[in-house]
PDB file of C-alpha atoms in Angstrom:
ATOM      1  CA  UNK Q 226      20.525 -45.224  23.379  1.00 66.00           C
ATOM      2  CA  UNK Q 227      17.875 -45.200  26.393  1.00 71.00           C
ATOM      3  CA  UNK Q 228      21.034 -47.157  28.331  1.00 67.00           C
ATOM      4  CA  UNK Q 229      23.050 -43.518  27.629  1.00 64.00           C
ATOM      5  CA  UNK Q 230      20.108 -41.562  28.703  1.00 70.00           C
ATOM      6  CA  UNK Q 231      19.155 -43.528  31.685  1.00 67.00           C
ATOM      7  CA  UNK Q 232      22.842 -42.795  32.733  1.00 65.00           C
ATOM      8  CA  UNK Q 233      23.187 -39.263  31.507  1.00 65.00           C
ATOM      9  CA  UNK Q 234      19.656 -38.745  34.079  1.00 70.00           C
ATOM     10  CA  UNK Q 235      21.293 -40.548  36.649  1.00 67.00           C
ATOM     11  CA  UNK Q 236      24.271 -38.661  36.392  1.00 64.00           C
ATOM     12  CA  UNK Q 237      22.315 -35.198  36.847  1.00 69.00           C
ATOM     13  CA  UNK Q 238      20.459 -36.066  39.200  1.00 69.00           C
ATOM     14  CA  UNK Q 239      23.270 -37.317  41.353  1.00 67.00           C
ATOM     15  CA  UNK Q 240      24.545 -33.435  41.625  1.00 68.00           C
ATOM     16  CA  UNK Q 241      21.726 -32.137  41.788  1.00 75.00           C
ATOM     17  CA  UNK Q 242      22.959 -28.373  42.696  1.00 76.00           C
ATOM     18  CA  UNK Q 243      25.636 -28.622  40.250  1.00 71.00           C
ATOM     19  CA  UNK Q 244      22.925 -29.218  37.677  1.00 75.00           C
ATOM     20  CA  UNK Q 245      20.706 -26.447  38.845  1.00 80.00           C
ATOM     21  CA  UNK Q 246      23.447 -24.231  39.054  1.00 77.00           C
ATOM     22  CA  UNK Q 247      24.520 -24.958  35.500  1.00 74.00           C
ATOM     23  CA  UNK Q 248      20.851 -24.866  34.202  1.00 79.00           C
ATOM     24  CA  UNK Q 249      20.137 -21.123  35.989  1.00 81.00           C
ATOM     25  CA  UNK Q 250      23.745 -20.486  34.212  1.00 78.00           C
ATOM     26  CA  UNK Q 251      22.878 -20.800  30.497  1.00 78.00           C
ATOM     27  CA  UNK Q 252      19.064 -19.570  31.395  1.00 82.00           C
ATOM     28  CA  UNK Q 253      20.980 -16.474  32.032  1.00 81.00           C
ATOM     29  CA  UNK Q 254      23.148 -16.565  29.444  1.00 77.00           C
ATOM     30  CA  UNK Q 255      20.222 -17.116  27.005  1.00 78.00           C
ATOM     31  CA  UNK Q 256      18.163 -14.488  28.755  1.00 82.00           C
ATOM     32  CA  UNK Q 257      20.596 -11.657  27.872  1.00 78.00           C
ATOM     33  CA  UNK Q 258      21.696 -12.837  24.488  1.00 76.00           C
ATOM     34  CA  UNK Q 259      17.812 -13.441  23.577  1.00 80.00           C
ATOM     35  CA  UNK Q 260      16.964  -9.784  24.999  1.00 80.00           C
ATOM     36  CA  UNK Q 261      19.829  -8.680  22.366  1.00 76.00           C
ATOM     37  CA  UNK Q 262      18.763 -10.743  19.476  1.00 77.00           C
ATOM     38  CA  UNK Q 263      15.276  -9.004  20.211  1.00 82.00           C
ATOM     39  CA  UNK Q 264      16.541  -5.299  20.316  1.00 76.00           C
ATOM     40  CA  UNK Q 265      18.690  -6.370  17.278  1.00 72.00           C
ATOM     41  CA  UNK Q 266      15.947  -7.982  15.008  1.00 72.00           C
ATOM     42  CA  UNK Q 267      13.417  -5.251  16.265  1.00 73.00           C
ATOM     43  CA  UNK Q 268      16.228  -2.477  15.178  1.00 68.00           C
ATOM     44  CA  UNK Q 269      16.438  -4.648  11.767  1.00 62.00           C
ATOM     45  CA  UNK Q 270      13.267  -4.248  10.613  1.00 66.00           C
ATOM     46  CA  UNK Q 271      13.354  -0.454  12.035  1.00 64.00           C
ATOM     47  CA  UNK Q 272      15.811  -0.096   9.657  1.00 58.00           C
ATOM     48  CA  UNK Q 273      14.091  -1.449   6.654  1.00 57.00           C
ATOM     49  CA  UNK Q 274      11.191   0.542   7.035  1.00 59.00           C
ATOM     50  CA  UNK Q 275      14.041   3.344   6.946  1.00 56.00           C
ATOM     51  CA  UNK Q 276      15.681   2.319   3.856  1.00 52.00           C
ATOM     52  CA  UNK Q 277      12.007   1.854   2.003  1.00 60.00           C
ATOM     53  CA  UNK Q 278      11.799   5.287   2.632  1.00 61.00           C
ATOM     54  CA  UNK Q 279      10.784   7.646   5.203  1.00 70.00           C
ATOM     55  CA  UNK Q 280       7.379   9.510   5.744  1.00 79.00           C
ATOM     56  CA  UNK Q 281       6.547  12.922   6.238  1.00 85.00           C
ATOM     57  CA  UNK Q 282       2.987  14.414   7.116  1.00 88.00           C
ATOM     58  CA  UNK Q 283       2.638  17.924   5.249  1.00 90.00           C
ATOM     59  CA  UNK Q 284      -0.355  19.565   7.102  1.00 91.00           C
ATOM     60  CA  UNK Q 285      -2.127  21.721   4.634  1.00 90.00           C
ATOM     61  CA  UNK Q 286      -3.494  25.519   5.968  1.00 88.00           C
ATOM     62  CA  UNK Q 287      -7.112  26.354   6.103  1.00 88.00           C
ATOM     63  CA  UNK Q 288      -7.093  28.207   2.810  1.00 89.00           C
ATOM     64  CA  UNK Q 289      -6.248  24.732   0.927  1.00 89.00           C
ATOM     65  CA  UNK Q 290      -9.167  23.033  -1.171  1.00 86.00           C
ATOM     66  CA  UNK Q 291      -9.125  20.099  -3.208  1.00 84.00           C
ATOM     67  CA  UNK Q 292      -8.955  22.035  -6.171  1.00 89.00           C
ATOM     68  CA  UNK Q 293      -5.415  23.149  -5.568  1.00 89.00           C
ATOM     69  CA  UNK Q 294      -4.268  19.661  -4.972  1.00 91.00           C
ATOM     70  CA  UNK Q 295      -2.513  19.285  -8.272  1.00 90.00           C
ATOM     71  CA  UNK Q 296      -0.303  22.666  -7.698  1.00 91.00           C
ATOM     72  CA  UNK Q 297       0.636  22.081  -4.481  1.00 90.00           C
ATOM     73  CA  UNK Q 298       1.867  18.340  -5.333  1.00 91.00           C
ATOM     74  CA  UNK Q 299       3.644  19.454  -8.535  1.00 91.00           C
ATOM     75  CA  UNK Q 300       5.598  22.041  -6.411  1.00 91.00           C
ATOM     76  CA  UNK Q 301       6.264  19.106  -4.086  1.00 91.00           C
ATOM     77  CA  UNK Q 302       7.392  17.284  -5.939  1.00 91.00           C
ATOM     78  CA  UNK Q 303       9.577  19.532  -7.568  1.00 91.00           C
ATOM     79  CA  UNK Q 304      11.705  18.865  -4.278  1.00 90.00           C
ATOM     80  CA  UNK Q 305      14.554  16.276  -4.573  1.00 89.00           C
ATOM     81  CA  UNK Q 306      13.797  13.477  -3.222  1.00 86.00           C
ATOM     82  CA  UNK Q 307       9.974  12.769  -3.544  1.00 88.00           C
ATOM     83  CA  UNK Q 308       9.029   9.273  -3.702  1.00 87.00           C
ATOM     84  CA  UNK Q 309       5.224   9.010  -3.678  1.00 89.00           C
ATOM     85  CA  UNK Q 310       2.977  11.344  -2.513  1.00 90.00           C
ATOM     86  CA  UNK Q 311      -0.547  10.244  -1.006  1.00 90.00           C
ATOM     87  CA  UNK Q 312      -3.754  12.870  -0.231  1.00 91.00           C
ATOM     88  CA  UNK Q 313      -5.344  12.481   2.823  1.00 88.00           C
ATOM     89  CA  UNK Q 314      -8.467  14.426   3.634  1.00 87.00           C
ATOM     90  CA  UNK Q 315      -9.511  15.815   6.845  1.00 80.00           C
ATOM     91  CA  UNK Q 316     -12.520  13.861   6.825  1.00 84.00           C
ATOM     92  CA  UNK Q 317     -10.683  10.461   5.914  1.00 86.00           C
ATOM     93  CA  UNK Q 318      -8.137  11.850   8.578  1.00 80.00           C
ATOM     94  CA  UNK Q 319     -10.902  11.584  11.038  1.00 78.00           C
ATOM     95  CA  UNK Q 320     -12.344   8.021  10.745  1.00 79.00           C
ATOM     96  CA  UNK Q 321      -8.910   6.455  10.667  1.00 78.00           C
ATOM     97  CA  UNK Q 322      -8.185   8.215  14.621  1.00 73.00           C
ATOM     98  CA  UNK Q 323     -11.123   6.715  15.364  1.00 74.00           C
ATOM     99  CA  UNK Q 324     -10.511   3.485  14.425  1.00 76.00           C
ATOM    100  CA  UNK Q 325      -7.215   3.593  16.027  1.00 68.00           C
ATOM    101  CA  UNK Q 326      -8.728   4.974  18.997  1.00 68.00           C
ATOM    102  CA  UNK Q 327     -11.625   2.657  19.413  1.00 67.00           C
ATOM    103  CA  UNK Q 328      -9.508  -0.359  21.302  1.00 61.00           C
ATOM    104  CA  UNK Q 329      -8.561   2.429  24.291  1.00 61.00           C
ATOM    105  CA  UNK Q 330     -12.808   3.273  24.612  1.00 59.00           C
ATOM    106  CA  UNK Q 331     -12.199   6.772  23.313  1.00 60.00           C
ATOM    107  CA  UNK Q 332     -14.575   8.260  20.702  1.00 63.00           C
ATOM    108  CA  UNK Q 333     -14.878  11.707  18.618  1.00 60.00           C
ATOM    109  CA  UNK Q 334     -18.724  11.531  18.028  1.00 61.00           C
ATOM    110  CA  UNK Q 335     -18.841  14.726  20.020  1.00 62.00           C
ATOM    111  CA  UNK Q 336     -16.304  16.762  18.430  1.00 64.00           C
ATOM    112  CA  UNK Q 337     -18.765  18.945  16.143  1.00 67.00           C
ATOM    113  CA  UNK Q 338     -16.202  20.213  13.785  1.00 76.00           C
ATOM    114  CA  UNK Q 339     -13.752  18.094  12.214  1.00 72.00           C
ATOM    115  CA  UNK Q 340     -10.371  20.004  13.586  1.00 77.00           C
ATOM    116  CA  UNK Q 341      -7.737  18.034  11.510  1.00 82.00           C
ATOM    117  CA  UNK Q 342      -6.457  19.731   8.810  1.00 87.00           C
ATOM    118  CA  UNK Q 343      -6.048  18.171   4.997  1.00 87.00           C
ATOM    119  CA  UNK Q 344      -2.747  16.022   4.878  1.00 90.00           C
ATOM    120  CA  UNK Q 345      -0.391  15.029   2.309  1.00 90.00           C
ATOM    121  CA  UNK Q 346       1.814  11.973   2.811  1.00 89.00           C
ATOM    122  CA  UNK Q 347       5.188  12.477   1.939  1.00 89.00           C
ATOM    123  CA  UNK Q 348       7.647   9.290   0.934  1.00 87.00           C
ATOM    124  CA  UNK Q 349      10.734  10.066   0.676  1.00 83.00           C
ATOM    125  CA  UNK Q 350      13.546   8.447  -1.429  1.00 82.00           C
ATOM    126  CA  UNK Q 351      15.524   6.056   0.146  1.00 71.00           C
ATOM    127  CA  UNK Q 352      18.557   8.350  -1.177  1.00 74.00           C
ATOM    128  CA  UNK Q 353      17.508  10.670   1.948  1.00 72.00           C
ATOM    129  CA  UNK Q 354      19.535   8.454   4.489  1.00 61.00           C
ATOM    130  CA  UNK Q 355      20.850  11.061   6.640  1.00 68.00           C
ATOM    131  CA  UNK Q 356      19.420  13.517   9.180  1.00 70.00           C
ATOM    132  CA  UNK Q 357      20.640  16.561   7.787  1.00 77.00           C
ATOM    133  CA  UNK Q 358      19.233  15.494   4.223  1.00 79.00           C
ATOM    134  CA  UNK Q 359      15.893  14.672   5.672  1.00 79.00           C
ATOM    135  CA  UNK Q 360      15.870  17.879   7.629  1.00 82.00           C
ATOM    136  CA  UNK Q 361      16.824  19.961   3.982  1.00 87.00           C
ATOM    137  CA  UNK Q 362      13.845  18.330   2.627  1.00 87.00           C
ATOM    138  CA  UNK Q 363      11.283  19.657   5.639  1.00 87.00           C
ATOM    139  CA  UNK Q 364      12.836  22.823   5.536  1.00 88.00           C
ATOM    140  CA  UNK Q 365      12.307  23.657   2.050  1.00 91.00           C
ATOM    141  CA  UNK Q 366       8.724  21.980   1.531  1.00 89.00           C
ATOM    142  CA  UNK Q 367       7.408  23.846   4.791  1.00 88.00           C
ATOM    143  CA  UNK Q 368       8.159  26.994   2.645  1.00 89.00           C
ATOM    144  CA  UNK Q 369       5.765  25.904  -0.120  1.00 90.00           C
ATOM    145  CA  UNK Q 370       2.186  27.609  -0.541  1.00 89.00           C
ATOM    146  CA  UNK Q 371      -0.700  26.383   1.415  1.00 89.00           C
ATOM    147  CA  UNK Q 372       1.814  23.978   3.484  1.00 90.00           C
ATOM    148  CA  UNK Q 373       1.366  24.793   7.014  1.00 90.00           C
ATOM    149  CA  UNK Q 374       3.952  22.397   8.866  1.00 89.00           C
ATOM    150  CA  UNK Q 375       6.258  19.068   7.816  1.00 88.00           C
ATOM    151  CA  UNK Q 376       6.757  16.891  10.345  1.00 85.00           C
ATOM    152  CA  UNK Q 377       8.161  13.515  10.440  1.00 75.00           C
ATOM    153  CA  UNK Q 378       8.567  10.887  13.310  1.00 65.00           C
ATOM    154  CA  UNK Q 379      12.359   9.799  12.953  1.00 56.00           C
ATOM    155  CA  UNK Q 380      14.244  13.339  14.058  1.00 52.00           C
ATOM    156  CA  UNK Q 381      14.632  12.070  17.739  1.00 53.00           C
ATOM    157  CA  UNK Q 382      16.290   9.106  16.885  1.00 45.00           C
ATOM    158  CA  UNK Q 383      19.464  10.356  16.303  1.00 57.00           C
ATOM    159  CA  UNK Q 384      19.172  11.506  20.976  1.00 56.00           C
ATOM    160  CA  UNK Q 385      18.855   7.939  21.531  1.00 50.00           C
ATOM    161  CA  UNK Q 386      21.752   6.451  19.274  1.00 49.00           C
ATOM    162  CA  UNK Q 387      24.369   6.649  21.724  1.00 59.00           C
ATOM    163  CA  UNK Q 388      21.893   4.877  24.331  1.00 60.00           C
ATOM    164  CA  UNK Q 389      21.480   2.292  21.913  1.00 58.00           C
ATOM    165  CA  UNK Q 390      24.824   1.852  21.034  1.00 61.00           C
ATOM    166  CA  UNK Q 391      26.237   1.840  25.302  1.00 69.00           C
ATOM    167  CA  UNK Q 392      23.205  -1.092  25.852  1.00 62.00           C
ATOM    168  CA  UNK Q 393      24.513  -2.944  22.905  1.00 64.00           C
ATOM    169  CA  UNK Q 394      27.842  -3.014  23.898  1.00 71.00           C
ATOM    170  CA  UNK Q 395      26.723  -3.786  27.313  1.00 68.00           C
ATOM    171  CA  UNK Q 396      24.431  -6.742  26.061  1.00 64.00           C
ATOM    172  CA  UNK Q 397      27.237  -8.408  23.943  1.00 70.00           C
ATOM    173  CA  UNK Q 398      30.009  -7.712  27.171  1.00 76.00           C
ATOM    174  CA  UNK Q 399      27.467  -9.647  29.879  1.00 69.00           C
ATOM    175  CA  UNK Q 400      26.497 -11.620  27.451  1.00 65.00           C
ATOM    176  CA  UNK Q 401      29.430 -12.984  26.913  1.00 73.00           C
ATOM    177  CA  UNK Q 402      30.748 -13.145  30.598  1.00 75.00           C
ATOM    178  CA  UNK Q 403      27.678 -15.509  31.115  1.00 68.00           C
ATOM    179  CA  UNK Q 404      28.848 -17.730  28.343  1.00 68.00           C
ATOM    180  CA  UNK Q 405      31.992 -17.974  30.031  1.00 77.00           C
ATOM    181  CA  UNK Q 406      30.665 -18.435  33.408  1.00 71.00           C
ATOM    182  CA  UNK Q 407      28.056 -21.257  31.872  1.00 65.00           C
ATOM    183  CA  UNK Q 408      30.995 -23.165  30.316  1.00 67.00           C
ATOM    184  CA  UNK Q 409      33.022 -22.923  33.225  1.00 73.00           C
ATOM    185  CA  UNK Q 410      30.284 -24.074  35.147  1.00 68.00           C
ATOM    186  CA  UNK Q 411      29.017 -26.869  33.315  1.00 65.00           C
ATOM    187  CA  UNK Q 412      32.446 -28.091  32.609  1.00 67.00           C
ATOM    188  CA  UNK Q 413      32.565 -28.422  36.297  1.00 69.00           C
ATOM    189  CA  UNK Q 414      29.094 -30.620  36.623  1.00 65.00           C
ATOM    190  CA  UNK Q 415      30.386 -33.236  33.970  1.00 63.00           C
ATOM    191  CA  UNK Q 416      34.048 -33.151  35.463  1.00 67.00           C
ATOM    192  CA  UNK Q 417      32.509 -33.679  39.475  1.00 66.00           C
ATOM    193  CA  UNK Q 418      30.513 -36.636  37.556  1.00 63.00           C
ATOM    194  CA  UNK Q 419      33.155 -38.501  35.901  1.00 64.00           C
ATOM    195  CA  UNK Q 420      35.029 -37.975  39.225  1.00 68.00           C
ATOM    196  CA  UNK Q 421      32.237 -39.600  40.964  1.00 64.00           C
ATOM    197  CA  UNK Q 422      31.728 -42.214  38.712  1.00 63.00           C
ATOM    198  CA  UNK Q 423      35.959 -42.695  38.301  1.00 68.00           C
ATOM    199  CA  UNK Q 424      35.818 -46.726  39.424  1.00 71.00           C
ATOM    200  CA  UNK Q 425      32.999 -47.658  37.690  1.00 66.00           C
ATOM    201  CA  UNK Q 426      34.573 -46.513  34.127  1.00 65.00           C
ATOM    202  CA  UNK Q 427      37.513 -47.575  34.728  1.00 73.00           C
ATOM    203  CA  UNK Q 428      36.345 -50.946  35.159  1.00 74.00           C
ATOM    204  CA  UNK Q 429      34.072 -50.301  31.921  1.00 71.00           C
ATOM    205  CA  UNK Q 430      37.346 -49.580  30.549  1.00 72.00           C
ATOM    206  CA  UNK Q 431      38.924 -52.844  31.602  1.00 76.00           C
ATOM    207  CA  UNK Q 432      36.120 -55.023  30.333  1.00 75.00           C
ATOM    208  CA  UNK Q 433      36.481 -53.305  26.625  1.00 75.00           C
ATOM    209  CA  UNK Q 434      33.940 -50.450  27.019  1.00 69.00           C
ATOM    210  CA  UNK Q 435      34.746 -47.873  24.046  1.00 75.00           C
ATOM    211  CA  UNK Q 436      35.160 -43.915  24.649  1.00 71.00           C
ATOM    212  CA  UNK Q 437      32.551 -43.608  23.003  1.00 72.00           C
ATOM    213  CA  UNK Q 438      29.931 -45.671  25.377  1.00 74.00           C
ATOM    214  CA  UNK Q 439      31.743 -44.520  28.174  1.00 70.00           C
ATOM    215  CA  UNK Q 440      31.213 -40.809  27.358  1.00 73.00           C
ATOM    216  CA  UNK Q 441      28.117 -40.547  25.269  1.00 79.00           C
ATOM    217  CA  UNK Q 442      25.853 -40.454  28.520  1.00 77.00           C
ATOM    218  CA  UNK Q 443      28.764 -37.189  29.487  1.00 75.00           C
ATOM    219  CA  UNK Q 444      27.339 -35.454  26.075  1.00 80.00           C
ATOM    220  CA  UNK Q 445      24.445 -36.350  26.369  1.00 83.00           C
ATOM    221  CA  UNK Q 446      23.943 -34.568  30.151  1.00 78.00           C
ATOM    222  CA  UNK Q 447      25.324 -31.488  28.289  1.00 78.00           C
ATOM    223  CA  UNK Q 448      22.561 -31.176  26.059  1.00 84.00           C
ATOM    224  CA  UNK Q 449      19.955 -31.893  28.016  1.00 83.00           C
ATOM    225  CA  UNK Q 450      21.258 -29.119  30.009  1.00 80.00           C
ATOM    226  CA  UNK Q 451      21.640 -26.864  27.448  1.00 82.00           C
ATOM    227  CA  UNK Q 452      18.336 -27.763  26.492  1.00 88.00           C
ATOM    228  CA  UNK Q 453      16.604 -26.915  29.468  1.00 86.00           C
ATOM    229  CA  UNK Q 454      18.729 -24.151  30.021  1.00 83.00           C
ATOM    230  CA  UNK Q 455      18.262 -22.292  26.839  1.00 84.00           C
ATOM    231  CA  UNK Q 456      14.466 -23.265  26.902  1.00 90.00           C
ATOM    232  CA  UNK Q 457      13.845 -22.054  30.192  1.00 89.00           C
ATOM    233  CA  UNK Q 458      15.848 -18.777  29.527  1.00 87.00           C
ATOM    234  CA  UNK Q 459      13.650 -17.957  26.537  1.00 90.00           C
ATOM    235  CA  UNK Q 460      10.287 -18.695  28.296  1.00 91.00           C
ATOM    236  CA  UNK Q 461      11.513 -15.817  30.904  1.00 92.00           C
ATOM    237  CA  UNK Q 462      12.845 -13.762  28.107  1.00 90.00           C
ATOM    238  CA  UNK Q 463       9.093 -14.240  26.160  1.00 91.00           C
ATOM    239  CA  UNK Q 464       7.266 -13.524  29.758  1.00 92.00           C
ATOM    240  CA  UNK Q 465       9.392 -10.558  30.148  1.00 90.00           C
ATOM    241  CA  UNK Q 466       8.802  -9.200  26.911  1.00 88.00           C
ATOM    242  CA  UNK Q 467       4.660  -9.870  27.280  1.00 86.00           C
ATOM    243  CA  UNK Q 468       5.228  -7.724  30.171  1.00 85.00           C
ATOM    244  CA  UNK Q 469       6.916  -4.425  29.040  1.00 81.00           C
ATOM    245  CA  UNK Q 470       4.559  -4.803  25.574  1.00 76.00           C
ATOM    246  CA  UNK Q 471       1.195  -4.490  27.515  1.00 74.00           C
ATOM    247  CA  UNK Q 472       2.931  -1.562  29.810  1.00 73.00           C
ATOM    248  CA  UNK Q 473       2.965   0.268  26.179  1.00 64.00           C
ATOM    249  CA  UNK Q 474      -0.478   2.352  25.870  1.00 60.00           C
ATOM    250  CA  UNK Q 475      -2.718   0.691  22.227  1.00 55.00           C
ATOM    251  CA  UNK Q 476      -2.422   3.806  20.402  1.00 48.00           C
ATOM    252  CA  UNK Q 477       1.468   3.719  21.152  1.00 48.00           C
ATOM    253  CA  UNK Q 478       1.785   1.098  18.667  1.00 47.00           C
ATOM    254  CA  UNK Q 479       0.971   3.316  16.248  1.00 44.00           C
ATOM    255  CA  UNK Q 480       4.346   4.635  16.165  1.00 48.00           C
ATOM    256  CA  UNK Q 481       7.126   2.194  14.555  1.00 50.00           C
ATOM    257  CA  UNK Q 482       9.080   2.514  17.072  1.00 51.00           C
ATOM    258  CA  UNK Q 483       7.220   1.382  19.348  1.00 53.00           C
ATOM    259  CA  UNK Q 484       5.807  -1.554  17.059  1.00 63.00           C
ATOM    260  CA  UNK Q 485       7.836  -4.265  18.887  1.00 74.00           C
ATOM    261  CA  UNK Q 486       7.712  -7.743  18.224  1.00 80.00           C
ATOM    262  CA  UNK Q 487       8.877 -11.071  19.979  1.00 86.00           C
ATOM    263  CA  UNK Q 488      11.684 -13.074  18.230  1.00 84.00           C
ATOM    264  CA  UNK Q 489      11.021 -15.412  14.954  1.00 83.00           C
ATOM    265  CA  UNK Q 490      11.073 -18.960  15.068  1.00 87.00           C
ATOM    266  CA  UNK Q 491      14.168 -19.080  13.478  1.00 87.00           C
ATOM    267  CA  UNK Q 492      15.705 -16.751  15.983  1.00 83.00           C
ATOM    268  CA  UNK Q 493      13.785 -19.219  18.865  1.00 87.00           C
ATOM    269  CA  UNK Q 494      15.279 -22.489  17.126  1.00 89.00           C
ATOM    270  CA  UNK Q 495      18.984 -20.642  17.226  1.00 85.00           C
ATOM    271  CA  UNK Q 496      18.975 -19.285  20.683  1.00 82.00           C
ATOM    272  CA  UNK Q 497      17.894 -22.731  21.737  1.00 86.00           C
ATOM    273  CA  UNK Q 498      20.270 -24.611  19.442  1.00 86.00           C
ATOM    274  CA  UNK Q 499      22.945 -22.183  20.920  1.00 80.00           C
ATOM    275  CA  UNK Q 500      22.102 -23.402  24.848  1.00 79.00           C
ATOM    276  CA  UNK Q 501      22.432 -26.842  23.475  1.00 84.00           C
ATOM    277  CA  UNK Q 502      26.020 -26.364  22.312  1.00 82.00           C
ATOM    278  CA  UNK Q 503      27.072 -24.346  25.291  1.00 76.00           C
ATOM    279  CA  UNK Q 504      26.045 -27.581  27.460  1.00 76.00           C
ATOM    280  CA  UNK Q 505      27.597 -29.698  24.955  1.00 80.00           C
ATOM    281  CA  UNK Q 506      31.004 -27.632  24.626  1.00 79.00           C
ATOM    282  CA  UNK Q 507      31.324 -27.753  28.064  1.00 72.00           C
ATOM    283  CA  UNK Q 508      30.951 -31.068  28.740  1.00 73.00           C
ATOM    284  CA  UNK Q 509      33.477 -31.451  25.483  1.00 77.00           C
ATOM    285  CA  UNK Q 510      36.290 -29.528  27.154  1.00 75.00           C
ATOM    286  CA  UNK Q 511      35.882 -31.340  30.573  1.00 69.00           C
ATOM    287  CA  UNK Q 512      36.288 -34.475  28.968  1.00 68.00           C
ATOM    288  CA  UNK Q 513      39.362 -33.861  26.915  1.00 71.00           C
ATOM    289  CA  UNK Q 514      41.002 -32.358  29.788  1.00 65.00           C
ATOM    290  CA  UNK Q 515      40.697 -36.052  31.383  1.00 60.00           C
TER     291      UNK Q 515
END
C-alpha cells in the first residue's frame, strides 16, 4: 500500500496545475452544495419548530389583572386550535429583555415604569398549518375581552417563499454544473497521468503487473483529491458561514429565523465522503475509457 501511495503522490505532483485545478474544482463544487445542505437543514428544523406548533403573543390591555386570568384563558381557549397556553407577567416580561439584552451592553435599570404589558403565550395546534388558518385564529382571539393585539412571528414568511424556492433551484442547477465540471476535470488529471506514465505500464504490463496494481495508485490520486477538495471546500463554506453569523446583531438570534446553525457532523462526514467519490468517479471513468 505505501508503494500505491508513493505513486499516486508522485503522480499529482507531476501535474501539478492539473491537480490544483481539479482540487479548486470539487472545493467549489462542495462549497455550493454545502451552502445548500446548510439552508436545507437550517429550513428543516424551521420547519419542525412549525409543525410542533406555532406561537402567538396575546398582549393583554391595561384594564387586565391577574384575577381575570382564568376568563380570559377559558374564552381562549374556546378558539379552535389552542394547544397550551402560558401567562407571562409584565414584570417576568421585563427581566427576561434584560437578560437577552445584557450580551449587546444595554440595560433597563432606568426605565421607571415597567411599560410591557401582561402577555399570554399562545401554542397553537399543529393542525393550524396554513397561513390563512393561522391568520383566522389571530383574527378572532384579537376580538376577545381584555386582548389588546395577537401577533405572531411567521406571517412574513410566506414574501420570502418564492426567494427561497428561485435560490434553491439555483443552488441545486450550479451545483450540479460544478459536479460536472469537477468530473470532467479530474477525469482529465488521471487521463494526462496515465498518458504520461503510458511506457512505464505498459512494461508493468509485460512483466505480469495486474490492473489492479497498475491502477490502484489512479484511485487512489482520486481520493486524495476528493479529499482535499471536499475538505478544503467545507473549511471556506464554515469560514463563510462564521462570517455572515457574527454580521447578525445578539438579540437577532432571538428570532428562529434567524437562529442559524452550521452543518452536523453527519452532514460534514457526507459532504466530505461525497468529494471523495467525485475524485474517485472521475478517475473511474478515465480509466475505463482506456
Amino acid at each position: 500500500m505505501r508503494s500505491y501511495v508513493k505513486r499516486a503522490l508522485e503522480n499529482m505532483a507531476a501535474n501539478v496545475f492539473l491537480t490544483a485545478t481539479t482540487l479548486f474544482t470539487i472545493a467549489l463544487s462542495v462549497l455550493i452544495a454545502g451552502a445548500f445542505f446548510l439552508f436545507f437543514e437550517n429550513a428543516a428544523r424551521l420547519a419542525g419548530d412549525w409543525n410542533r406548533g406555532i406561537r402567538v403573543m396575546a398582549y393583554l390591555d391595561e384594564r387586565f389583572t391577574p384575577r381575570d386570568l382564568a376568563g380570559v384563558t377559558r374564552d381562549l381557549r374556546s378558539i379552535e386550535g389552542v394547544k397550551d397556553i402560558r401567562f407571562v407577567s409584565k414584570e417576568t416580561a421585563l427581566e427576561q429583555l434584560q437578560k437577552d439584552l445584557e450580551s449587546s451592553g444595554v440595560t433597563l435599570s432606568d426605565l421607571g415604569e415597567n411599560p410591557l404589558p401582561h402577555t399570554l403565550e399562545i401554542l397553537l395546534s399543529p393542525s393550524l398549518d396554513t397561513l390563512d388558518a393561522v391568520e383566522a385564529f389571530v383574527e378572532s382571539a384579537g376580538q376577545r375581552a381584555h386582548v389588546k393585539e395577537v401577533v405572531y412571528g411567521h406571517g412574513w414568511v410566506a414574501a420570502f417563499l418564492p426567494m427561497v424556492n428561485t435560490l434553491k433551484t439555483g443552488a441545486l442547477v450550479l451545483g450540479g454544473l460544478f459536479v460536472i465540471t469537477a468530473l470532467f476535470v479530474s477525469a482529465n488529471t488521471v487521463r494526462l497521468a496515465f498518458y504520461a506514465k503510458q511506457e512505464e505500464i505498459e512494461i508493468m504490463r509485460l512483466v505480469g503487473a495486474t490492473e489492479a496494481f497498475v491502477n490502484t495508485p489512479f484511485y487512489l490520486e482520486g481520493i486524495f483529491q476528493g479529499f482535499c477538495g471536499g475538505s478544503v471546500g467545507l473549511v471556506i463554506l464554515f469560514f463563510l458561514f462564521q462570517g455572515i453569523r457574527g454580521a447578525i446583531p445578539p438579540e437577532a438570534s432571538l428570532v428562529p429565523l434567524m437562529d442559524i446553525q452550521f452543518l452536523s457532523f453527519p452532514m460534514m462526514a457526507l459532504i466530505v465522503g461525497a468529494g471523495i467519490f467525485l475524485g474517485w468517479l472521475g478517475c473511474f471513468i478515465s480509466l475505463k475509457s482506456n
